[in-house]
Amino acid sequence: MNTRVSAAVLMALAMAACSRTQAPAETTAAAAPPPAPPPAEIVIPGEGITPESLTSTADGHVIIGSVGARTIWRAAPAAATAEAWIQPGTDGMQGVFGVFADDSTGTLYACSGSFGAPPAAGSPPPPPSTLHTFDLATGAPKGKYPLPDAGGFCNDIAVDAAGNVYITDTSNMLVDRLAKGGTKLETWAGKDGSLGAKGGVLDGIAVLGDRVVVNALVASKLYAVPIGADGVAGKAVEIKTDRTVERPDGMRSFGGTDLLVAEGGGQGRLSRVTITGDTGKVSTLKEGFPDGPVAVTVVGTTAYVLEGQLALMMNPPKPGETPPPAKPYKATAVEVGKP
């Protein structure tokens, strides 16, 4: 793995002109300190955290959502360790799935919901899955928006150039939309079954130009939905790729035509998908994420791939079994260059 280290910028020496009546003069400007190199890993300290998504801000903060600890973590620019930032239960926040930082409005979006076995008989039902908004600078709550369809599961988030917000409803195989300035989420695409049947696990989402692109984790497919001039969803189409994108999870747009995708299949991969029309060319950027890649974000020319260790949460040791050695939760740097 290569890490990028920028050289210090040295300013030129300014020299005064000499004459028979004026002594030579010389001034120097202090060299600007070099920017800190990106860390090879960002560690989320603690146990039972189960991170599921991450995002980044224009100034280099990396923000991580936690299912197990029901916390949102944040790593300062170039920091190798994240710190707990938005605490469990803030404004009713439950387990945190997708997170998305929108610098243009100073908003952090977060998908919140419960995960695991249904409540015991007689117990109150869990809170509905909800899209939360927080101040991107302070973490203060700004609002929350329950999903519109029964049994909805808010998984991940994207924002288009006009400020409209889109989320994947995983269990219902739908895309919901919060129009800019709107007060509630509305079902936007997928009611006709065009994003696949239930059980396909609609997961990652990104905006490329005038289309919303989503993936189905279990079905291992990508779909694109045009955004009409009036904001209405067009007809969804499947993106046919030159190789299967295996168990795609979190993904982010990378330039105007490309996606970076965390693939959970095989040994785990970070891949780049270049989309032309309704076809995609897939390039593997790095393979070998044994603890399950679940999300990706980009800071400068460095991508960070988050491993969730979800298998440990979903298949805990049985009584009497020795638990496996604890591993640190982390996001690993991969140099990806510019789009």
mmCIF file of N, CA, C and O in Angstrom, residues 273-319:
data_model
loop_
_atom_site.group_PDB
_atom_site.id
_atom_site.type_symbol
_atom_site.label_atom_id
_atom_site.label_comp_id
_atom_site.label_asym_id
_atom_site.label_seq_id
_atom_site.Cartn_x
_atom_site.Cartn_y
_atom_site.Cartn_z
ATOM 1 N N VAL A 273 -16.301 0.952 -10.836
ATOM 2 C CA VAL A 273 -17.193 0.634 -11.949
ATOM 3 C C VAL A 273 -17.368 1.882 -12.797
ATOM 4 O O VAL A 273 -17.860 2.906 -12.309
ATOM 5 N N THR A 274 -16.950 1.795 -14.047
ATOM 6 C CA THR A 274 -17.124 2.896 -14.992
ATOM 7 C C THR A 274 -18.377 2.620 -15.808
ATOM 8 O O THR A 274 -18.471 1.597 -16.497
ATOM 9 N N ILE A 275 -19.350 3.516 -15.717
ATOM 10 C CA ILE A 275 -20.653 3.298 -16.340
ATOM 11 C C ILE A 275 -20.773 4.116 -17.620
ATOM 12 O O ILE A 275 -20.523 5.320 -17.630
ATOM 13 N N THR A 276 -21.127 3.435 -18.677
ATOM 14 C CA THR A 276 -21.416 4.061 -19.962
ATOM 15 C C THR A 276 -22.805 3.610 -20.386
ATOM 16 O O THR A 276 -23.017 2.423 -20.678
ATOM 17 N N GLY A 277 -23.755 4.531 -20.379
ATOM 18 C CA GLY A 277 -25.131 4.144 -20.690
ATOM 19 C C GLY A 277 -25.644 3.159 -19.664
ATOM 20 O O GLY A 277 -25.659 3.437 -18.466
ATOM 21 N N ASP A 278 -26.017 1.969 -20.138
ATOM 22 C CA ASP A 278 -26.543 0.939 -19.246
ATOM 23 C C ASP A 278 -25.576 -0.221 -19.081
ATOM 24 O O ASP A 278 -25.974 -1.341 -18.737
ATOM 25 N N THR A 279 -24.280 0.038 -19.322
ATOM 26 C CA THR A 279 -23.254 -0.989 -19.133
ATOM 27 C C THR A 279 -22.182 -0.465 -18.185
ATOM 28 O O THR A 279 -22.014 0.751 -18.012
ATOM 29 N N GLY A 280 -21.450 -1.387 -17.577
ATOM 30 C CA GLY A 280 -20.401 -1.000 -16.640
ATOM 31 C C GLY A 280 -19.166 -1.863 -16.785
ATOM 32 O O GLY A 280 -19.266 -3.083 -16.978
ATOM 33 N N LYS A 281 -18.000 -1.229 -16.709
ATOM 34 C CA LYS A 281 -16.721 -1.937 -16.716
ATOM 35 C C LYS A 281 -16.175 -1.937 -15.298
ATOM 36 O O LYS A 281 -16.017 -0.865 -14.691
ATOM 37 N N VAL A 282 -15.870 -3.109 -14.757
ATOM 38 C CA VAL A 282 -15.464 -3.258 -13.371
ATOM 39 C C VAL A 282 -13.960 -3.480 -13.287
ATOM 40 O O VAL A 282 -13.413 -4.353 -13.969
ATOM 41 N N SER A 283 -13.283 -2.696 -12.444
ATOM 42 C CA SER A 283 -11.846 -2.853 -12.199
ATOM 43 C C SER A 283 -11.640 -3.076 -10.710
ATOM 44 O O SER A 283 -12.154 -2.311 -9.887
ATOM 45 N N THR A 284 -10.897 -4.110 -10.362
ATOM 46 C CA THR A 284 -10.582 -4.373 -8.962
ATOM 47 C C THR A 284 -9.408 -3.504 -8.546
ATOM 48 O O THR A 284 -8.331 -3.577 -9.146
ATOM 49 N N LEU A 285 -9.593 -2.668 -7.521
ATOM 50 C CA LEU A 285 -8.529 -1.791 -7.038
ATOM 51 C C LEU A 285 -7.717 -2.442 -5.917
ATOM 52 O O LEU A 285 -6.518 -2.234 -5.822
ATOM 53 N N LYS A 286 -8.379 -3.195 -5.063
ATOM 54 C CA LYS A 286 -7.687 -3.915 -3.988
ATOM 55 C C LYS A 286 -8.557 -5.089 -3.563
ATOM 56 O O LYS A 286 -9.768 -4.957 -3.429
ATOM 57 N N GLU A 287 -7.909 -6.216 -3.358
ATOM 58 C CA GLU A 287 -8.615 -7.408 -2.893
ATOM 59 C C GLU A 287 -8.008 -7.855 -1.575
ATOM 60 O O GLU A 287 -6.800 -7.737 -1.366
ATOM 61 N N GLY A 288 -8.842 -8.365 -0.685
ATOM 62 C CA GLY A 288 -8.357 -8.876 0.585
ATOM 63 C C GLY A 288 -8.809 -8.046 1.776
ATOM 64 O O GLY A 288 -8.006 -7.352 2.402
ATOM 65 N N PHE A 289 -10.106 -8.112 2.068
ATOM 66 C CA PHE A 289 -10.679 -7.471 3.261
ATOM 67 C C PHE A 289 -11.417 -8.565 4.034
ATOM 68 O O PHE A 289 -12.633 -8.735 3.883
ATOM 69 N N PRO A 290 -10.693 -9.345 4.839
ATOM 70 C CA PRO A 290 -11.262 -10.561 5.422
ATOM 71 C C PRO A 290 -12.391 -10.326 6.414
ATOM 72 O O PRO A 290 -13.163 -11.250 6.682
ATOM 73 N N ASP A 291 -12.488 -9.129 6.969
ATOM 74 C CA ASP A 291 -13.532 -8.865 7.964
ATOM 75 C C ASP A 291 -14.762 -8.200 7.368
ATOM 76 O O ASP A 291 -15.584 -7.641 8.081
ATOM 77 N N GLY A 292 -14.897 -8.291 6.040
ATOM 78 C CA GLY A 292 -16.123 -7.862 5.389
ATOM 79 C C GLY A 292 -16.179 -6.386 5.079
ATOM 80 O O GLY A 292 -16.573 -5.591 5.932
ATOM 81 N N PRO A 293 -15.820 -5.971 3.837
ATOM 82 C CA PRO A 293 -15.925 -4.555 3.481
ATOM 83 C C PRO A 293 -17.382 -4.145 3.366
ATOM 84 O O PRO A 293 -18.174 -4.801 2.676
ATOM 85 N N VAL A 294 -17.748 -3.071 4.052
ATOM 86 C CA VAL A 294 -19.146 -2.640 4.063
ATOM 87 C C VAL A 294 -19.350 -1.238 3.505
ATOM 88 O O VAL A 294 -20.490 -0.863 3.203
ATOM 89 N N ALA A 295 -18.280 -0.455 3.368
ATOM 90 C CA ALA A 295 -18.459 0.930 2.944
ATOM 91 C C ALA A 295 -17.144 1.508 2.463
ATOM 92 O O ALA A 295 -16.062 0.992 2.784
ATOM 93 N N VAL A 296 -17.254 2.614 1.703
ATOM 94 C CA VAL A 296 -16.073 3.302 1.188
ATOM 95 C C VAL A 296 -16.355 4.797 1.157
ATOM 96 O O VAL A 296 -17.492 5.232 0.948
ATOM 97 N N THR A 297 -15.310 5.594 1.405
ATOM 98 C CA THR A 297 -15.376 7.036 1.217
ATOM 99 C C THR A 297 -14.014 7.496 0.725
ATOM 100 O O THR A 297 -13.029 6.751 0.814
ATOM 101 N N VAL A 298 -13.950 8.713 0.184
ATOM 102 C CA VAL A 298 -12.705 9.223 -0.384
ATOM 103 C C VAL A 298 -12.330 10.532 0.286
ATOM 104 O O VAL A 298 -13.162 11.424 0.451
ATOM 105 N N VAL A 299 -11.044 10.626 0.676
ATOM 106 C CA VAL A 299 -10.463 11.860 1.190
ATOM 107 C C VAL A 299 -9.277 12.189 0.287
ATOM 108 O O VAL A 299 -8.283 11.461 0.279
ATOM 109 N N GLY A 300 -9.384 13.265 -0.476
ATOM 110 C CA GLY A 300 -8.312 13.598 -1.416
ATOM 111 C C GLY A 300 -8.211 12.526 -2.489
ATOM 112 O O GLY A 300 -9.158 12.283 -3.243
ATOM 113 N N THR A 301 -7.067 11.851 -2.555
ATOM 114 C CA THR A 301 -6.884 10.754 -3.511
ATOM 115 C C THR A 301 -6.831 9.403 -2.799
ATOM 116 O O THR A 301 -6.419 8.409 -3.387
ATOM 117 N N THR A 302 -7.265 9.380 -1.539
ATOM 118 C CA THR A 302 -7.236 8.154 -0.736
ATOM 119 C C THR A 302 -8.652 7.701 -0.420
ATOM 120 O O THR A 302 -9.460 8.475 0.096
ATOM 121 N N ALA A 303 -8.943 6.451 -0.752
ATOM 122 C CA ALA A 303 -10.205 5.846 -0.339
ATOM 123 C C ALA A 303 -9.990 5.131 0.984
ATOM 124 O O ALA A 303 -8.910 4.579 1.242
ATOM 125 N N TYR A 304 -11.001 5.147 1.834
ATOM 126 C CA TYR A 304 -10.990 4.354 3.053
ATOM 127 C C TYR A 304 -12.083 3.305 2.964
ATOM 128 O O TYR A 304 -13.246 3.624 2.683
ATOM 129 N N VAL A 305 -11.690 2.054 3.164
ATOM 130 C CA VAL A 305 -12.604 0.922 3.086
ATOM 131 C C VAL A 305 -12.849 0.411 4.501
ATOM 132 O O VAL A 305 -11.910 0.027 5.201
ATOM 133 N N LEU A 306 -14.111 0.410 4.909
ATOM 134 C CA LEU A 306 -14.493 0.027 6.258
ATOM 135 C C LEU A 306 -14.870 -1.447 6.302
ATOM 136 O O LEU A 306 -15.645 -1.920 5.467
ATOM 137 N N GLU A 307 -14.295 -2.158 7.273
ATOM 138 C CA GLU A 307 -14.666 -3.552 7.504
ATOM 139 C C GLU A 307 -15.535 -3.623 8.755
ATOM 140 O O GLU A 307 -15.170 -3.127 9.814
ATOM 141 N N GLY A 308 -16.715 -4.254 8.623
ATOM 142 C CA GLY A 308 -17.709 -4.184 9.678
ATOM 143 C C GLY A 308 -17.677 -5.295 10.706
ATOM 144 O O GLY A 308 -18.238 -5.149 11.786
ATOM 145 N N GLN A 309 -17.067 -6.428 10.355
ATOM 146 C CA GLN A 309 -17.106 -7.602 11.230
ATOM 147 C C GLN A 309 -18.557 -7.954 11.586
ATOM 148 O O GLN A 309 -18.866 -8.346 12.709
ATOM 149 N N LEU A 310 -19.455 -7.816 10.617
ATOM 150 C CA LEU A 310 -20.862 -8.093 10.872
ATOM 151 C C LEU A 310 -21.109 -9.553 11.221
ATOM 152 O O LEU A 310 -22.048 -9.878 11.958
ATOM 153 N N ALA A 311 -20.264 -10.454 10.688
ATOM 154 C CA ALA A 311 -20.466 -11.878 10.975
ATOM 155 C C ALA A 311 -20.379 -12.159 12.464
ATOM 156 O O ALA A 311 -21.089 -13.024 12.988
ATOM 157 N N LEU A 312 -19.531 -11.411 13.168
ATOM 158 C CA LEU A 312 -19.395 -11.616 14.611
ATOM 159 C C LEU A 312 -20.674 -11.218 15.337
ATOM 160 O O LEU A 312 -21.084 -11.874 16.300
ATOM 161 N N MET A 313 -21.330 -10.159 14.881
ATOM 162 C CA MET A 313 -22.573 -9.735 15.509
ATOM 163 C C MET A 313 -23.719 -10.673 15.170
ATOM 164 O O MET A 313 -24.557 -11.000 16.020
ATOM 165 N N MET A 314 -23.760 -11.146 13.923
ATOM 166 C CA MET A 314 -24.872 -11.973 13.484
ATOM 167 C C MET A 314 -24.737 -13.425 13.935
ATOM 168 O O MET A 314 -25.747 -14.147 14.009
ATOM 169 N N ASN A 315 -23.510 -13.856 14.212
ATOM 170 C CA ASN A 315 -23.276 -15.236 14.650
ATOM 171 C C ASN A 315 -22.397 -15.238 15.895
ATOM 172 O O ASN A 315 -21.238 -15.665 15.865
ATOM 173 N N PRO A 316 -22.913 -14.742 17.027
ATOM 174 C CA PRO A 316 -22.108 -14.683 18.244
ATOM 175 C C PRO A 316 -21.793 -16.089 18.762
ATOM 176 O O PRO A 316 -22.492 -17.055 18.425
ATOM 177 N N PRO A 317 -20.727 -16.249 19.573
ATOM 178 C CA PRO A 317 -20.393 -17.574 20.105
ATOM 179 C C PRO A 317 -21.551 -18.141 20.930
ATOM 180 O O PRO A 317 -22.243 -17.409 21.639
ATOM 181 N N LYS A 318 -21.766 -19.433 20.803
ATOM 182 C CA LYS A 318 -22.795 -20.105 21.596
ATOM 183 C C LYS A 318 -22.308 -20.261 23.033
ATOM 184 O O LYS A 318 -21.097 -20.190 23.301
ATOM 185 N N PRO A 319 -23.225 -20.459 23.964
ATOM 186 C CA PRO A 319 -22.808 -20.663 25.358
ATOM 187 C C PRO A 319 -21.787 -21.777 25.473
ATOM 188 O O PRO A 319 -21.970 -22.868 24.914
#
